[in-house]
XYZ file of C-alpha atoms in Angstrom:
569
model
C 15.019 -21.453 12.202
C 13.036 -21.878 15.267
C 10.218 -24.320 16.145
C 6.723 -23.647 17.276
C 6.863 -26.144 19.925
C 7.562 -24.531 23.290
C 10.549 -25.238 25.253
C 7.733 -26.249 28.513
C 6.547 -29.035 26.173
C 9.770 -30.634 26.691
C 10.950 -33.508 29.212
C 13.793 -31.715 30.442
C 11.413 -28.948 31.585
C 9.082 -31.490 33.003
C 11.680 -32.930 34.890
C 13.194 -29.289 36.278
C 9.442 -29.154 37.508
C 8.970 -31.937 39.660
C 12.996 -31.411 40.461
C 11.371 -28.196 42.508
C 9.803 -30.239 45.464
C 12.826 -31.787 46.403
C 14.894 -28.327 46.249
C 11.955 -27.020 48.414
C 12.988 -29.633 50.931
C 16.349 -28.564 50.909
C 17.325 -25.471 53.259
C 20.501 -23.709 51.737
C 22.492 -24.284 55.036
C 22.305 -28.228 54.160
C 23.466 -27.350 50.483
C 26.230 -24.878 52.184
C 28.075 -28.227 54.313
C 28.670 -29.995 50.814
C 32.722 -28.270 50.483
C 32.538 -30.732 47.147
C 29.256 -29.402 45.711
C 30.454 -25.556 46.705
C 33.453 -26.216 44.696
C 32.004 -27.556 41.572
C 30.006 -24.276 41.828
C 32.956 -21.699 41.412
C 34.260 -20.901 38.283
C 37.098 -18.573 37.142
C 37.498 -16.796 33.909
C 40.532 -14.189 32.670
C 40.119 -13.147 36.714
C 37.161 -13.270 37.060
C 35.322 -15.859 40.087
C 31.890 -16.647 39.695
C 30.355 -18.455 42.695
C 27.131 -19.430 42.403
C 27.047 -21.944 45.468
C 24.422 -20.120 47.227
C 21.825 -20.722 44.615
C 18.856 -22.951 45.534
C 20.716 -25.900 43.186
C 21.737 -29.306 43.027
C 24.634 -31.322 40.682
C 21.120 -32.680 39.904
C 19.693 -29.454 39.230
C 22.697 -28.039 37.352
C 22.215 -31.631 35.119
C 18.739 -31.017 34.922
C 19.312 -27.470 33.934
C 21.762 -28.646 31.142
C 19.927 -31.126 29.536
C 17.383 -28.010 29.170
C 19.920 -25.683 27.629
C 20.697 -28.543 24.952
C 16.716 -29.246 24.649
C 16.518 -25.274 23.495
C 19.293 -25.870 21.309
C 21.622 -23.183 23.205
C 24.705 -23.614 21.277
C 23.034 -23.608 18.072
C 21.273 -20.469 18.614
C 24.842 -18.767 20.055
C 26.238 -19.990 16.955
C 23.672 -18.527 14.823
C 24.136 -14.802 16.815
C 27.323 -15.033 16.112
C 27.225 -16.183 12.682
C 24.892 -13.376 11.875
C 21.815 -15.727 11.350
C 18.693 -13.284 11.411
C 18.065 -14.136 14.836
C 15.939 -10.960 15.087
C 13.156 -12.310 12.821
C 10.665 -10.261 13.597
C 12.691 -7.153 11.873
C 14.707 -9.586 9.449
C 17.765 -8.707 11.104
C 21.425 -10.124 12.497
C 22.633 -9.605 16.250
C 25.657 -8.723 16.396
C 26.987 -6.656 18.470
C 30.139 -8.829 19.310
C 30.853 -7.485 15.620
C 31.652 -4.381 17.683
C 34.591 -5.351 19.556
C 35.916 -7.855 17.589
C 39.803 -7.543 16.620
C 40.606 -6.011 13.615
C 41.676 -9.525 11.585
C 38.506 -11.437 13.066
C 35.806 -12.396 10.507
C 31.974 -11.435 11.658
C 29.722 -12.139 8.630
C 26.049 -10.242 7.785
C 24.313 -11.130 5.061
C 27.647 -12.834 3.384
C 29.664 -9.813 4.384
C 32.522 -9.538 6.894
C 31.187 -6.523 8.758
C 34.522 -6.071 11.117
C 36.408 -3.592 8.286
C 33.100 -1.328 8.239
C 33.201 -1.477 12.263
C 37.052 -0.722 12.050
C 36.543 2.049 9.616
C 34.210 3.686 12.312
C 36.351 3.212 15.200
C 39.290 4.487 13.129
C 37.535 7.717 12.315
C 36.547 7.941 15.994
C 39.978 7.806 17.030
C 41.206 10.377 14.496
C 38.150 12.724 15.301
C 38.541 12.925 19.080
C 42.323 12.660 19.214
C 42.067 16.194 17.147
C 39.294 17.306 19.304
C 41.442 16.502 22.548
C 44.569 18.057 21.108
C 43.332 21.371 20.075
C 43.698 20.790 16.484
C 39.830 20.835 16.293
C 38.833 24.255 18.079
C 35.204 25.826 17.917
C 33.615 28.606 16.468
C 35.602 31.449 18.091
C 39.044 29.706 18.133
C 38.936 27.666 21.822
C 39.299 24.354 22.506
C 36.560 21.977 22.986
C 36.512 20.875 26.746
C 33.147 19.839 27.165
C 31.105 17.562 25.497
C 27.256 16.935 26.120
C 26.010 13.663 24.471
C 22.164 13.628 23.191
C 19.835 10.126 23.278
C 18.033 8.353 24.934
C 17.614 4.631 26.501
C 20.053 2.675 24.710
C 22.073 5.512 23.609
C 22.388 6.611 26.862
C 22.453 4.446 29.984
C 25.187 1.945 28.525
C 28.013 4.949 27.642
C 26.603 6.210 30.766
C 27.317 3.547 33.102
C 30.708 3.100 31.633
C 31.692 6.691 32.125
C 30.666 6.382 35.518
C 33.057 3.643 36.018
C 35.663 5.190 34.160
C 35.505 8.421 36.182
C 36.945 6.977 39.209
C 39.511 4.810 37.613
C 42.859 6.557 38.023
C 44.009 5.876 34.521
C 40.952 7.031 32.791
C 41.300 10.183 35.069
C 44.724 11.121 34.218
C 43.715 11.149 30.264
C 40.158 13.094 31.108
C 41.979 15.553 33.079
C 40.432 19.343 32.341
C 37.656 17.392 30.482
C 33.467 17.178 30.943
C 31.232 14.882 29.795
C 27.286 15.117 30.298
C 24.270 12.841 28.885
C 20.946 14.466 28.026
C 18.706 11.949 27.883
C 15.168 13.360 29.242
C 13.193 15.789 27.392
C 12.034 17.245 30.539
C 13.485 20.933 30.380
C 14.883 20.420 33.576
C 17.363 17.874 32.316
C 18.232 20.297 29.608
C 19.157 22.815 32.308
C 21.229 20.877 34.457
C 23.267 19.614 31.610
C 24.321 22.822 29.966
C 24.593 24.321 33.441
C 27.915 26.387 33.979
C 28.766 25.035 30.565
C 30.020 27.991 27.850
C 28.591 27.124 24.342
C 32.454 28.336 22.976
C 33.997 25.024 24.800
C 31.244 22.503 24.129
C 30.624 19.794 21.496
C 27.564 18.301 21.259
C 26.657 14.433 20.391
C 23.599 14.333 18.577
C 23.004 9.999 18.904
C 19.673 9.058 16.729
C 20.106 6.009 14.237
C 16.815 7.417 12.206
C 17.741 11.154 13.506
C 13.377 10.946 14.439
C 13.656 10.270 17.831
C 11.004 12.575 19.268
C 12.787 13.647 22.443
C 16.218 13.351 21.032
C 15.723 15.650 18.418
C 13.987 18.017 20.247
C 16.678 18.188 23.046
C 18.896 18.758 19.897
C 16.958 21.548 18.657
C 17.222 23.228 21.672
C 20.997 23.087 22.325
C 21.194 23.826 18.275
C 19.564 26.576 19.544
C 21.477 27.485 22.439
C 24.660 26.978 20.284
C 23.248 29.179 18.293
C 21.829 31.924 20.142
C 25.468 33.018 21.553
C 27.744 31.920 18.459
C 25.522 32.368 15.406
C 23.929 29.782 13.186
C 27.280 28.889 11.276
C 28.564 27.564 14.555
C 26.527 24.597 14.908
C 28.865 22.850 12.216
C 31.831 23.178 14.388
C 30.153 23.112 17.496
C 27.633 19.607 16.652
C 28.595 15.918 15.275
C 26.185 13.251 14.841
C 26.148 9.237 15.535
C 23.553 8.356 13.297
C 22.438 6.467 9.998
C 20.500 9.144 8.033
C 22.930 11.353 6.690
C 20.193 13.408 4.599
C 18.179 13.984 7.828
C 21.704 15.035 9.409
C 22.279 17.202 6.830
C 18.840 19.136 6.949
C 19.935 19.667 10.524
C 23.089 21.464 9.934
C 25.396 18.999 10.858
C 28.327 18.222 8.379
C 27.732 14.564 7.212
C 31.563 13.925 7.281
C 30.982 14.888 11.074
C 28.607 11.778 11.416
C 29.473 8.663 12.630
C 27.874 5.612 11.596
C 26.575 2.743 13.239
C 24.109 -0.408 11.605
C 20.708 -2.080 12.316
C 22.392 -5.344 13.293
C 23.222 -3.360 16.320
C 20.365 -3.328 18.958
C 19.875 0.303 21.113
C 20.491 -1.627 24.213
C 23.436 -3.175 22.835
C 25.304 -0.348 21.339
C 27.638 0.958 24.034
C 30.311 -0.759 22.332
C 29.621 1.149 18.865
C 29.900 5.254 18.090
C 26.728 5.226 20.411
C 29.310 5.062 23.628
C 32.854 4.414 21.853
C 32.777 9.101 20.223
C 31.454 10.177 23.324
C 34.209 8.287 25.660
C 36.791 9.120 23.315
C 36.168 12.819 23.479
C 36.440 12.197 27.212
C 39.113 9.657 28.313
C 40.848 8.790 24.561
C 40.750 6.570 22.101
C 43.211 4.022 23.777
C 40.783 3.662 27.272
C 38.089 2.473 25.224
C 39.733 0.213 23.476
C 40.898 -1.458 26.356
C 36.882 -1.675 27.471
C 36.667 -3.298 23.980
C 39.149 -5.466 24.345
C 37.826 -6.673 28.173
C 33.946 -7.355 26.436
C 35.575 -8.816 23.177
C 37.330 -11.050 25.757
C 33.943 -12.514 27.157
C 32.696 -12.755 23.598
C 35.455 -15.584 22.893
C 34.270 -17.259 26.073
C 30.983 -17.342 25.763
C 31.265 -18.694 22.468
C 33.929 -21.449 22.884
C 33.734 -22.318 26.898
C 31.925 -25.801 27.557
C 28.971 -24.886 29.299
C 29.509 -26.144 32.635
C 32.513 -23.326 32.624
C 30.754 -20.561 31.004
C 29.891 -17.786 32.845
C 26.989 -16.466 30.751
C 25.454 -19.633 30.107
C 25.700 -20.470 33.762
C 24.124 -17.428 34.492
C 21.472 -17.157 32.348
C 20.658 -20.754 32.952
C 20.153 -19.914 36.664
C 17.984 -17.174 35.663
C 15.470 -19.386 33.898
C 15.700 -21.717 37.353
C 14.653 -19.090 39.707
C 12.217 -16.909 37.156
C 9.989 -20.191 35.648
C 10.419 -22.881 38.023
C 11.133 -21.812 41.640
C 8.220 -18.379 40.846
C 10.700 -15.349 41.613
C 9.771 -12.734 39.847
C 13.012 -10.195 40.475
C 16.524 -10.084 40.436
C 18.701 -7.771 42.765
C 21.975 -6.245 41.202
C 24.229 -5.552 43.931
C 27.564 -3.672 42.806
C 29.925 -3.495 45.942
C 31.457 -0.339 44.149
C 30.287 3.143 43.987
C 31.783 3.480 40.119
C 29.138 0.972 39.038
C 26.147 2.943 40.275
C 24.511 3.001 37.112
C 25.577 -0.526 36.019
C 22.081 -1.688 37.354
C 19.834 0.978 35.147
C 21.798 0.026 32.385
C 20.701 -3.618 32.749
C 17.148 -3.090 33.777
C 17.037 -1.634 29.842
C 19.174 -4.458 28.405
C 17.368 -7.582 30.403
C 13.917 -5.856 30.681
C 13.512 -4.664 27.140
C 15.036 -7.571 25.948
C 12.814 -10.330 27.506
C 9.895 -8.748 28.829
C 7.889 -10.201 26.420
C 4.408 -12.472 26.258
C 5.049 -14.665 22.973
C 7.495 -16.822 21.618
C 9.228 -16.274 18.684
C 6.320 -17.939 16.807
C 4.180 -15.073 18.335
C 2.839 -18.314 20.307
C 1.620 -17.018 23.956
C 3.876 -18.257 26.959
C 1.991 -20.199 29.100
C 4.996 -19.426 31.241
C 6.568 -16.479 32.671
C 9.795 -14.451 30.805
C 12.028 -12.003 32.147
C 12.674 -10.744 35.360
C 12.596 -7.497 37.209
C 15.720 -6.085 37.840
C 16.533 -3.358 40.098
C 20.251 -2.728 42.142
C 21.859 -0.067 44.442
C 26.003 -0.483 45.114
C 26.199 -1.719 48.721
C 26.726 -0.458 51.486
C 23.687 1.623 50.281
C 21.470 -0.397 49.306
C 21.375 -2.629 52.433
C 20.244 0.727 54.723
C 17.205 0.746 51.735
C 15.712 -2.338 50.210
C 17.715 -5.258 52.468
C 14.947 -5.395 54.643
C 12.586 -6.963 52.140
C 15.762 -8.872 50.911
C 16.144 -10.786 54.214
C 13.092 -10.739 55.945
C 10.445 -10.721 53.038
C 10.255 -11.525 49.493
C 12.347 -14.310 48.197
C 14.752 -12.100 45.718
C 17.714 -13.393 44.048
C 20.455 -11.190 44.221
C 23.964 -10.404 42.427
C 26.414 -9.368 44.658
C 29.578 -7.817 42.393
C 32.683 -7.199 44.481
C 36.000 -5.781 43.435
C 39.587 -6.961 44.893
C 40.753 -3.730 44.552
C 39.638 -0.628 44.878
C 40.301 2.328 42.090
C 40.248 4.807 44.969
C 42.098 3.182 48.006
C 41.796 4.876 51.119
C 43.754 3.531 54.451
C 43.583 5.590 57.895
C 45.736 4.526 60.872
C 44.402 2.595 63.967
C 41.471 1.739 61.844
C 40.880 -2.027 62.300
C 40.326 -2.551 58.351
C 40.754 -0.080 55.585
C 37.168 1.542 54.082
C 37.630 -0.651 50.881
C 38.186 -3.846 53.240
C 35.064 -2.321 55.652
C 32.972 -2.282 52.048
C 33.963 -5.711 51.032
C 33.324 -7.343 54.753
C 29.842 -6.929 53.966
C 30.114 -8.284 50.060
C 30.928 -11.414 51.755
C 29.048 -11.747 54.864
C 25.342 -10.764 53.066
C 25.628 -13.999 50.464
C 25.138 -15.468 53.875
C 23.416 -13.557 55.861
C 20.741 -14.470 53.215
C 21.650 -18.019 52.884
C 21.688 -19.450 56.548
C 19.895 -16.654 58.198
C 19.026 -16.958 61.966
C 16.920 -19.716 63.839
C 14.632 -19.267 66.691
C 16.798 -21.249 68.407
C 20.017 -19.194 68.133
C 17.593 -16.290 69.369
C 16.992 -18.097 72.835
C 20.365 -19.112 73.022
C 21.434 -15.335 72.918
C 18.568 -14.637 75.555
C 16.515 -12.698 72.932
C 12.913 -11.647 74.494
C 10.395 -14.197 73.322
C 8.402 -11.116 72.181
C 11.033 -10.108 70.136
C 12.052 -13.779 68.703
C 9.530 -13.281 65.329
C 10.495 -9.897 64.379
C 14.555 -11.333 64.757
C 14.353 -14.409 63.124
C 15.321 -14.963 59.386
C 14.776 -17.911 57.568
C 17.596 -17.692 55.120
C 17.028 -20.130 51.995
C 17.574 -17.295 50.110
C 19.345 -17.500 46.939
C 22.021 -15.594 45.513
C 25.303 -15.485 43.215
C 28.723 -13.556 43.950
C 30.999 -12.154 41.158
C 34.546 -10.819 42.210
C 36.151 -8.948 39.833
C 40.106 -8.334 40.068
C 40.430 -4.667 39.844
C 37.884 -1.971 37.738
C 39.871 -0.595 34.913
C 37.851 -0.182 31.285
C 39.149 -3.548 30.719
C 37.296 -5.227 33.529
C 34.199 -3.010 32.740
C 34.024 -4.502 29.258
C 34.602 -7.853 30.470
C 31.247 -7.146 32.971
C 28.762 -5.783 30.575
C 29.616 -8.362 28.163
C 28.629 -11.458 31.186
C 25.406 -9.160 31.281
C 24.771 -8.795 27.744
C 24.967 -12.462 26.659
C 23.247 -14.037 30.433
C 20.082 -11.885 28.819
C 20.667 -13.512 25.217
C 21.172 -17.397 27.104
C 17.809 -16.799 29.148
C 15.573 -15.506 25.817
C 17.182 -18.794 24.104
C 15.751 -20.694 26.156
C 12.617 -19.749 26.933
C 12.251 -19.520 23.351
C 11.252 -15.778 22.824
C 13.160 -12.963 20.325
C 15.118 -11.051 23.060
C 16.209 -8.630 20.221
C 12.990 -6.360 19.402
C 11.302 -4.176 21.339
C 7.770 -3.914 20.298
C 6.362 -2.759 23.587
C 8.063 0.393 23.891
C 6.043 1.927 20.682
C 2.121 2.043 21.709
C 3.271 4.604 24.361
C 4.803 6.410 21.634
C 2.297 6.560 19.030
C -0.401 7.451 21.609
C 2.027 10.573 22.931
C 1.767 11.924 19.104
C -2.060 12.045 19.151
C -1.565 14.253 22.480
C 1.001 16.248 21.004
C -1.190 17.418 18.490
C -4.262 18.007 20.905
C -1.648 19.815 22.720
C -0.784 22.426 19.616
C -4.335 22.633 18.537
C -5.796 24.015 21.925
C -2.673 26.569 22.825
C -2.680 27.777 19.653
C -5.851 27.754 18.443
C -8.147 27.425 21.464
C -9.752 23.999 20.599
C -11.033 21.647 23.130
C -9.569 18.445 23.911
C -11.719 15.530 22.291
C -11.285 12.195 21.033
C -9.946 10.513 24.487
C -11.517 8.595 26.963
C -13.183 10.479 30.301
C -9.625 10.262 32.379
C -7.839 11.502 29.857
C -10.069 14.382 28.782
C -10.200 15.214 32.189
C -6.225 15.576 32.904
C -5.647 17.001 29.914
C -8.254 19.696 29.931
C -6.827 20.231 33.549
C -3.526 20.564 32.631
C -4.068 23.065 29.808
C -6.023 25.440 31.987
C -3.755 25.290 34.885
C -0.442 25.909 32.896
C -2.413 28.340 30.137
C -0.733 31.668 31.859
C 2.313 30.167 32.288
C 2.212 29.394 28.508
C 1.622 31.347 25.898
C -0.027 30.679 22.218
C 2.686 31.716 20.562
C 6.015 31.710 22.763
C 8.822 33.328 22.059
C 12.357 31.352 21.832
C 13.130 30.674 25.864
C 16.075 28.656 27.013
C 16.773 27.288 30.463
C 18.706 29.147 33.313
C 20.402 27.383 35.700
């Protein structure tokens, strides 16, 4: 489907290029007079305002920029996601995790097959699952209720149903229906992670979310070991059937486990790690928390976005614009990061969840040809809500590297708080500075205006910013599960726009598993010298070094044959 010939071959590319000396000539506080040019710049969509005026653009750029997208062929390769084209060609497989959120009637095809009655089948048996959970119908071992649940995986199958329970938590809706309700994510295989998350938790009360596709994910499956084991250890080994449920693909391996394979839940390889919030990944584990009904409004809010992006024109869609702006500051203006700036505590892990999704996703070095970029791809994203964030990393913001930011602000707040004789309320004290850094950043302050305000002269440098620094401003109307869908949706598909055009497969992951396959040669040096006494060998110098270290400095903490030893917190 795709041709060798890379998208930097192309005239519109060319012409972005030599486009960049003339934006370098232009100081955002010039671009900032133009009312007309700020207004073609704002766009709205089911409440939502994107404005993107503060970006180091043109008309002419936004042309330029375009002209690109059609060059790469953008709406044919959204087209082809959607209509379950093997995008993914490296593993032969569809994309399509819109698939997950689609309505009921809608018609998502994979290989010839409409795939939404399989995903409705899922979400069906999700509902029916954690409604009798919730109500009581379900009950553990010993007869009680299950209050608490404690979800297993890791990277994909944890930061995405972790960011939207963080959201959720706050949201007074979502709080009423979780009410007398936990919900933890073990991610880490680090024992310490283990203890904090069944801390003050009673095995009795707690279901555990075992979420592996291949149910061989080395740290998953030892973290559920150990809580099979905890589980077990206080209720018996026939417990872990009423106590354990599974998201997973490999019913046999489930099985072996001791996990009743009508207590699995299934999801499919056209469904990315990254992008599976939206399936039994995130959709069982928010159930059991906040209902059924919540998360299918947060389905309903991304499935929203998924019409848009695939119908808007262009110069109105929010993704598209997005990820087109991406491409501008990453391969032609050199920036090599992006800021996400959340003005809202309940979206405090909305930025790890899209370091994994934009990171993973189009950190890579080849096309999709396995050509070599001559260019650069991806960006590196980082984020802290504000005000935070500007007593931490706004220093380097404003006064030195050029980094694009993100600034996310919400009209209203889930958690309101007014005080009397305050001159603004705390929400309207947050969202003064959502609007006044977009341009702080953009105009900044001139030597000039430093003298005028009889500033020292020795002081004038170390007060002066330059400004020119680009950045974008969503405003949200409200953060309900609705409006959180609608959000990681914009994310989701600005990635998939960007990887379109620069021509690469946003949809593998290839660089995650030399790390892993090195770890299992360790692993077994590690079993080899506590239990049987052998030396390390086989690495190089450093290695050999830290690893012989390690073993000798932990050897009487660690026996060669240990008994069973959970943590205590």
């Amino acid at each position: 489907m795709a041709s060798s010939t890379l998208i930097c071959d192309s005239q519109p590319w060319k012409d972005l290029k030599a486009h960049v000396e003339d934006i370098k000539k232009t100081h955002l506080r010039e671009l900032m007079s133009d009312a007309d040019r700020c207004k073609s710049m704002m766009v709205e969509c089911d409440g939502i305002l994107l404005d993107y005026s503060r970006q180091q653009a043109t008309l002419d750029t936004m042309t330029k920029l375009l002209s690109l997208a059609e060059t790469a062929h953008l709406k044919q390769k959204i087209d082809w996601m959607i209509n379950g084209e093997k995008i993914n060609t490296t593993e032969n497989r569809s994309v399509l995790h819109i698939a997950l959120r689609a309505p009921r009637n809608a018609v998502v095809n994979s290989d010839g097959k409409n795939v939404v009655p399989e995903v409705w089948q899922v979400l069906d048996k999700i509902k029916e699952f954690s409604d009798r959970v919730r109500s009581g119908a379900w009950v553990g071992a010993t007869g009680k209720p299950l209050k608490d649940v404690v979800s297993i995986g890791i990277g994909g199958s944890f930061l995405g149903p972790l960011f939207v329970h963080t959201a959720l938590q706050t949201d007074p809706e979502a709080i009423e229906c979780a009410r007398g309700r936990q919900l933890r994510f073990l991610a880490n295989v680090d024992p310490i992670d283990i203890a904090k998350n069944i801390a003050g938790l009673n095995p009795e009360t707690t279901l555990v979310v075992v979420v592996s596709k291949t149910f061989t994910t080395a740290e998953t499956m030892l973290n559920a070991r150990t809580l099979r084991e905890w589980i077990s250890s206080a209720l018996g080994p026939q417990a872990v059937a009423k106590h354990m449920v599974a998201v997973s693909t490999n019913l046999t391996l489930v099985e072996k486990f001791g996990i009743d394979p009508n207590n699995a839940f299934a999801f499919w390889d056209w469904v990315g790690g990254r992008y599976s919030v939206c399936s039994a990944v995130g959709v069982l584990p928010l159930s059991l928390q906040y209902g059924f009904s919540i998360v299918e409004k947060f389905l309903k809010g991304a499935s929203s976005i998924d019409q848009h992006f695939s119908s808007a024109p262009f110069e109105k869609n929010l993704p598209v614009l997005l990820g087109l702006l991406s491409v501008w500051n990453v391969s032609f203006l050199g920036y090599p990061a992006r800021a996400i700036l959340p003005y809202s505590q309940a979206l405090e892990k909305f930025a790890p969840h899209i370091q994994q999704v934009s990171m993973e996703s189009n950190g890579k070095g080849v096309s999709i040809d396995g050509v070599p970029l001559p260019y650069e791809s991806g960006e590196i994203d980082f984020g802290e809500p504000g005000t935070n964030g500007q007593h931490s990393f706004y220093q380097l913001i404003h006064q030195g590297r050029v980094i694009p930011c993100d600034f996310i602000g919400v009209v209203k707040s889930q958690q309101p708080v007014y005080l009397k004789g305050e001159v603004v309320n705390n929400h309207d004290e947050l969202m003064s500075n959502f609007f006044a850094q977009p341009d702080a950043l953009a105009y900044g302050k001139t030597t000039q205006e430093l003298l005028n305000e009889n500033v020292p002269h020795h002081l004038v440098p170390h007060k002066t910013f330059s400004g020119n620094r680009p950045s974008l401003s969503i405003l949200l109307p409200s953060l309900n599960a609705y409006n959180i869908g609608q959000l990681l949706a914009i994310y989701e598909h600005r990635v998939a726009v960007q990887g379109f055009v620069w021509g690469i497969n946003s949809f593998d992951q290839w660089g995650v598993e030399l790390g892993k396959s090195l770890a299992s040669q360790v692993r077994k040096q590690l079993h080899a010298s506590r239990t049987k006494g052998e030396p390390v060998r086989g690495f190089n110098f450093s290695t050999t070094t830290l690893l012989s270290k390690y073993l000798e400095a932990s050897a009487s903490s660690v026996p060669s044959d240990p008994p069973t030893a959970l943590p205590k917190i």
